JSON list of C-alpha atoms in Angstrom, two decimals:
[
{"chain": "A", "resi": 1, "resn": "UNK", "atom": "CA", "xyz": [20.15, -5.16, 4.16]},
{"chain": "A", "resi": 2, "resn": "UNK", "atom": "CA", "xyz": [20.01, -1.88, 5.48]},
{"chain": "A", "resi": 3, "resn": "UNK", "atom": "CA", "xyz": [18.90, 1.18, 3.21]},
{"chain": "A", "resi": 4, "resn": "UNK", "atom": "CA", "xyz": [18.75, 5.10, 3.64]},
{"chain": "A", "resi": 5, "resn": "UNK", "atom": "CA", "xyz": [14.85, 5.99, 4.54]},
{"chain": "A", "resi": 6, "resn": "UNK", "atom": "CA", "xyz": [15.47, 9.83, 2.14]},
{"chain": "A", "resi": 7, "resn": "UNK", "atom": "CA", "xyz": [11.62, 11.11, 2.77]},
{"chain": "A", "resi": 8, "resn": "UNK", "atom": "CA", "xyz": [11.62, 13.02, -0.20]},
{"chain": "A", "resi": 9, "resn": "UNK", "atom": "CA", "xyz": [11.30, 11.43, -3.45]},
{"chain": "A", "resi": 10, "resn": "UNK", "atom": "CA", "xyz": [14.51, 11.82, -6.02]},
{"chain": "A", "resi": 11, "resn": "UNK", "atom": "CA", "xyz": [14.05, 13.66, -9.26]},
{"chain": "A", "resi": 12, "resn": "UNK", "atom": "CA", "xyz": [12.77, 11.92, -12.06]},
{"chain": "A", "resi": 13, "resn": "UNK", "atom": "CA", "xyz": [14.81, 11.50, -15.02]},
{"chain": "A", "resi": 14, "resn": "UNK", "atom": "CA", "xyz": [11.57, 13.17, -17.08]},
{"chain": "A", "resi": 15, "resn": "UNK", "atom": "CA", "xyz": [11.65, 15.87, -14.41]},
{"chain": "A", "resi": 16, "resn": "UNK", "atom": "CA", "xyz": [15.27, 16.59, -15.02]},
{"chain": "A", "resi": 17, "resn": "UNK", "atom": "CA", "xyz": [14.72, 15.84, -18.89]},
{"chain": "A", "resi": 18, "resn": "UNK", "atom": "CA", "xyz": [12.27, 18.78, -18.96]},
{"chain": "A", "resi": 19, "resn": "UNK", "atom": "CA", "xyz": [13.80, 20.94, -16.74]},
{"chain": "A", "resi": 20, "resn": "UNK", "atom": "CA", "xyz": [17.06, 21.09, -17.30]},
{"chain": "A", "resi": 21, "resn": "UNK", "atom": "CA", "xyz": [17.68, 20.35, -20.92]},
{"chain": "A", "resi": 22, "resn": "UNK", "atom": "CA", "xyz": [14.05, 20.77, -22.48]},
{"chain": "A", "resi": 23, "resn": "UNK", "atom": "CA", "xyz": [12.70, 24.33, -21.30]},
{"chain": "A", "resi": 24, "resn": "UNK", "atom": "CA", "xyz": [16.08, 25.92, -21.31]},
{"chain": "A", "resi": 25, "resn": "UNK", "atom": "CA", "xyz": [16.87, 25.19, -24.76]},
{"chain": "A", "resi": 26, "resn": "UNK", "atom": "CA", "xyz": [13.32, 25.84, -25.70]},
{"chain": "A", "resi": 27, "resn": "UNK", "atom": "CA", "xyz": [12.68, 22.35, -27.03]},
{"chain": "A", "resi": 28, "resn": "UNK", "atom": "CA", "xyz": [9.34, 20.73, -27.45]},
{"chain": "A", "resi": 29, "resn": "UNK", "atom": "CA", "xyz": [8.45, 16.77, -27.24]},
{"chain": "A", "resi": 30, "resn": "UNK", "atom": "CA", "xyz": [8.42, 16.49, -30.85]},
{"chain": "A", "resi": 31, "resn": "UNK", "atom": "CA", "xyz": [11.72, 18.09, -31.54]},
{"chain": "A", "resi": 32, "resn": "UNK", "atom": "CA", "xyz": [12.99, 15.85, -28.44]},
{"chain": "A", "resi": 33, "resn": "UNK", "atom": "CA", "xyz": [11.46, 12.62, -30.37]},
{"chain": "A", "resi": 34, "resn": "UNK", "atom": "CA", "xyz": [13.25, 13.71, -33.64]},
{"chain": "A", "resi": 35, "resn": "UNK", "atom": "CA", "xyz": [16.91, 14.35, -32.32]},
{"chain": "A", "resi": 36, "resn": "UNK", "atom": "CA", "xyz": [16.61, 10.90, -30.87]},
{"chain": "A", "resi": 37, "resn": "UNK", "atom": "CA", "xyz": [15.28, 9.17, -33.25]},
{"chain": "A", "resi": 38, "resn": "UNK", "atom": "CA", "xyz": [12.09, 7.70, -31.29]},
{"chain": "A", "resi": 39, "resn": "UNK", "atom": "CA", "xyz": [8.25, 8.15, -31.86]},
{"chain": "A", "resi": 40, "resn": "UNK", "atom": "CA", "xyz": [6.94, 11.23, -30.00]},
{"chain": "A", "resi": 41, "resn": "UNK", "atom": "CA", "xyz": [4.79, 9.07, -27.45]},
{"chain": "A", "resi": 42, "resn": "UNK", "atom": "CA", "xyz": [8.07, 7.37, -25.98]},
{"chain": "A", "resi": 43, "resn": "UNK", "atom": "CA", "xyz": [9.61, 11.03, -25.44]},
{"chain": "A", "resi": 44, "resn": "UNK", "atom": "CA", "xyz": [5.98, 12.44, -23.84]},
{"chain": "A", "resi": 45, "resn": "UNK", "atom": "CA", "xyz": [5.83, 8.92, -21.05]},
{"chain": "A", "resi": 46, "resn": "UNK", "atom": "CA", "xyz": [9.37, 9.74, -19.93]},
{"chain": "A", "resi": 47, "resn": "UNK", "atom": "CA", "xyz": [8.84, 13.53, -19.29]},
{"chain": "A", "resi": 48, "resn": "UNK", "atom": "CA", "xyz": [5.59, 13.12, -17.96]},
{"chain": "A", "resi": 49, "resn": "UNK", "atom": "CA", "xyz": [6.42, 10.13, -15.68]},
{"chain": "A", "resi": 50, "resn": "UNK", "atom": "CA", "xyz": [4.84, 7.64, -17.06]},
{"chain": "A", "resi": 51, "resn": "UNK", "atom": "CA", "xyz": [7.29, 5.51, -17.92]},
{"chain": "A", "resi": 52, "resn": "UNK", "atom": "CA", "xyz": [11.14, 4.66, -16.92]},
{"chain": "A", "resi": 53, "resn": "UNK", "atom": "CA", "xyz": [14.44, 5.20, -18.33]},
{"chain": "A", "resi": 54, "resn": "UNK", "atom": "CA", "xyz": [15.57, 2.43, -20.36]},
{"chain": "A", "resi": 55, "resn": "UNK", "atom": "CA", "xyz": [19.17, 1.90, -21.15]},
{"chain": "A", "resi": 56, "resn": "UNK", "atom": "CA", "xyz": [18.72, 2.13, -24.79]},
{"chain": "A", "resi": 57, "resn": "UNK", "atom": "CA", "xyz": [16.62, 6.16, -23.96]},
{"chain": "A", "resi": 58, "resn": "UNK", "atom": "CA", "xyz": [19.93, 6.36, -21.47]},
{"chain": "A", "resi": 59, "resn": "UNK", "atom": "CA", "xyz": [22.32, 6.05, -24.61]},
{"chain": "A", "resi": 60, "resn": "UNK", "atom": "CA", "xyz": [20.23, 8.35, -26.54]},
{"chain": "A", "resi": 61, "resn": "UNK", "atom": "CA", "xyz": [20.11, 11.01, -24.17]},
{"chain": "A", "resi": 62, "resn": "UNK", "atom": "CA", "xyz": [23.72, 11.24, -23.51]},
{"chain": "A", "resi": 63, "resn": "UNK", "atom": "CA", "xyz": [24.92, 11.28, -26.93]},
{"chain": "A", "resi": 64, "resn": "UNK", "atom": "CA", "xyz": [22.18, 14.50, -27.63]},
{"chain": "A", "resi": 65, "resn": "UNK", "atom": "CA", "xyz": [22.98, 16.41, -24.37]},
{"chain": "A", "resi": 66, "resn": "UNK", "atom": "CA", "xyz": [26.76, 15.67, -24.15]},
{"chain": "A", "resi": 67, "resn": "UNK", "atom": "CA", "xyz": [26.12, 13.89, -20.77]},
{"chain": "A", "resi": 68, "resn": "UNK", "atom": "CA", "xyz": [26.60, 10.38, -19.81]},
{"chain": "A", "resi": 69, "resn": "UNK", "atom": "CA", "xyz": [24.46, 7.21, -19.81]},
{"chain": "A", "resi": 70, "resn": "UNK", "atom": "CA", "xyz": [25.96, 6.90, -16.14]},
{"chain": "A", "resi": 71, "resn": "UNK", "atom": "CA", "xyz": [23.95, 10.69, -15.27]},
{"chain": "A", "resi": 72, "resn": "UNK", "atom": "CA", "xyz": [21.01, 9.30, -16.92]},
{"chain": "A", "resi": 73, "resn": "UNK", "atom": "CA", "xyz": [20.75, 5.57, -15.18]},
{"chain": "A", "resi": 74, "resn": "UNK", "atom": "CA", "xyz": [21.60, 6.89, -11.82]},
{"chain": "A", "resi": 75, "resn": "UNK", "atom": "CA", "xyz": [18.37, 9.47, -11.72]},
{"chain": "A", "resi": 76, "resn": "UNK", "atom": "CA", "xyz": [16.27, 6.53, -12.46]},
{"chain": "A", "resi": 77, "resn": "UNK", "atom": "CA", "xyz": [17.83, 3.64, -10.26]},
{"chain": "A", "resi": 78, "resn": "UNK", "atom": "CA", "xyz": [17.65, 6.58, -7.54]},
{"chain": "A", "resi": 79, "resn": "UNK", "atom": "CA", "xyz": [14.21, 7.12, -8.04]},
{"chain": "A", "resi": 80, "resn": "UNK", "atom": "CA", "xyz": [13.65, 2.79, -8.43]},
{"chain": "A", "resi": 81, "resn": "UNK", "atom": "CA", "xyz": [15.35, 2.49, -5.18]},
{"chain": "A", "resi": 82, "resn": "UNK", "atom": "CA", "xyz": [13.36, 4.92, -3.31]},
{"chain": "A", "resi": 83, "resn": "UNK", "atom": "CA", "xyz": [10.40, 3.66, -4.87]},
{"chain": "A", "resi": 84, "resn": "UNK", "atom": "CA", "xyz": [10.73, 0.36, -3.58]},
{"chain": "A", "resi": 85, "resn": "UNK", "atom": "CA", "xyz": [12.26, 1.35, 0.28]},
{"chain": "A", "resi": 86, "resn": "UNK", "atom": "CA", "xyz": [8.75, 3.08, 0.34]},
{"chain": "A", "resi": 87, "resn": "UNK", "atom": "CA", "xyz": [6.39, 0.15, -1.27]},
{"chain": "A", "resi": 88, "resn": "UNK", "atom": "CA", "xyz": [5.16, -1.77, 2.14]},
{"chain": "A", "resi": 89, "resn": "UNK", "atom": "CA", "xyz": [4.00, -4.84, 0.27]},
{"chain": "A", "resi": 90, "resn": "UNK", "atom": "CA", "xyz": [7.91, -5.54, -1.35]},
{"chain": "A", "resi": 91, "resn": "UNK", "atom": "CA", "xyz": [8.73, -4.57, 2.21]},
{"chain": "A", "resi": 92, "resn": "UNK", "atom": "CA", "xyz": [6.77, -7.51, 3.39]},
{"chain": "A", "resi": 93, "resn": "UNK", "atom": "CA", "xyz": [8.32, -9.94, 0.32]},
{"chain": "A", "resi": 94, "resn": "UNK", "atom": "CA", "xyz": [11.48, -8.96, 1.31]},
{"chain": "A", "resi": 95, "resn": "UNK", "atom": "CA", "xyz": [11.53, -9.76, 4.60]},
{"chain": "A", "resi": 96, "resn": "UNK", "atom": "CA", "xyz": [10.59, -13.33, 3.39]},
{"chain": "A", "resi": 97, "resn": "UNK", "atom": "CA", "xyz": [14.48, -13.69, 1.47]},
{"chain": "A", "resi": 98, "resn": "UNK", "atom": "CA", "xyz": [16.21, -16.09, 3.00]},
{"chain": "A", "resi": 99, "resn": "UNK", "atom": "CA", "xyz": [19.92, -15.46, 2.74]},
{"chain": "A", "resi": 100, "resn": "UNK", "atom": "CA", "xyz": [22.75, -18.04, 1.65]},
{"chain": "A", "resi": 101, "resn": "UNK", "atom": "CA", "xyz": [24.09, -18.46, 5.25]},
{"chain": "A", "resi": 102, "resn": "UNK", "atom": "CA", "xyz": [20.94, -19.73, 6.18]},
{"chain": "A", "resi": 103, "resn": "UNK", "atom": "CA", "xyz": [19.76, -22.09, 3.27]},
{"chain": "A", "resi": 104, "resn": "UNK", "atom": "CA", "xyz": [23.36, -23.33, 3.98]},
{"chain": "A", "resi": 105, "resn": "UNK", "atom": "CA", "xyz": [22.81, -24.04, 7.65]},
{"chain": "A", "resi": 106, "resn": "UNK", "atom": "CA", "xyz": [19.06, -25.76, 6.81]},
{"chain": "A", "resi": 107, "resn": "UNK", "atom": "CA", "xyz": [20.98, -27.77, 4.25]},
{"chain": "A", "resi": 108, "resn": "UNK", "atom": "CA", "xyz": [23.84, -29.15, 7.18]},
{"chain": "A", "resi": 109, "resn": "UNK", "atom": "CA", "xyz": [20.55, -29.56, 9.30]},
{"chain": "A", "resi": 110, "resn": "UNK", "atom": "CA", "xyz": [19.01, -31.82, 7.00]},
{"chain": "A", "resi": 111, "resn": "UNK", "atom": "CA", "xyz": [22.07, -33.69, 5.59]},
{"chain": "A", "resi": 112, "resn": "UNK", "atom": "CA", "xyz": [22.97, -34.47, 9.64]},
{"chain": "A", "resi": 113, "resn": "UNK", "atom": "CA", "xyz": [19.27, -35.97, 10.10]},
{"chain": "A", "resi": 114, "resn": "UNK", "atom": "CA", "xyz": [19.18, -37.66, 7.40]}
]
């Protein structure tokens, strides 16, 4: 499986969260928490990185921005893609997969011994 080596880590859906849509508009955490409808610590892990984007935070952001979930799911499988391209020990598991071609040829192999 071949993957794009990009250096530079993508932008964090709490980076972009903050950035783009929080400071601008002057919004704090809290008022962040109320709009969507979620306790303030769940709005404070994504900004500050400390936890991912679910699908269900994905919805909720796109229906109080006027984006998509599609903006909001692609920032974090970016950044979940990179993240594991750059993890040596899932490197090493990886390498490990054996694809279907090949658990079909070990399967002719030992069905034609046997």
């Amino acid at each position: 499986m071949a993957f794009t080596n990009s250096t530079r880590k993508p932008t964090t859906p709490g980076d972009i969260l903050l950035n783009e849509f929080l400071e601008p508009l002057h919004l704090k955490i809290a008022d962040l928490a109320e709009m969507l409808n979620v306790h303030r610590n769940s709005v404070s892990a994504l900004v500050n990185n400390n936890r991912k984007l679910t699908t269900d935070m994905a919805v909720r952001l796109a229906r109080a921005f006027d984006t998509t979930i599609e903006f909001w799911l692609n920032l974090q499988l970016n950044v979940d893609i990179w993240e594991i391209q750059h993890d040596e020990r899932m490197q090493a598991e990886h390498q490990q997969i054996i694809t279907a071609a090949e658990m079909v040829e070990r399967k002719k192999a030992q069905q034609s011994v046997a």
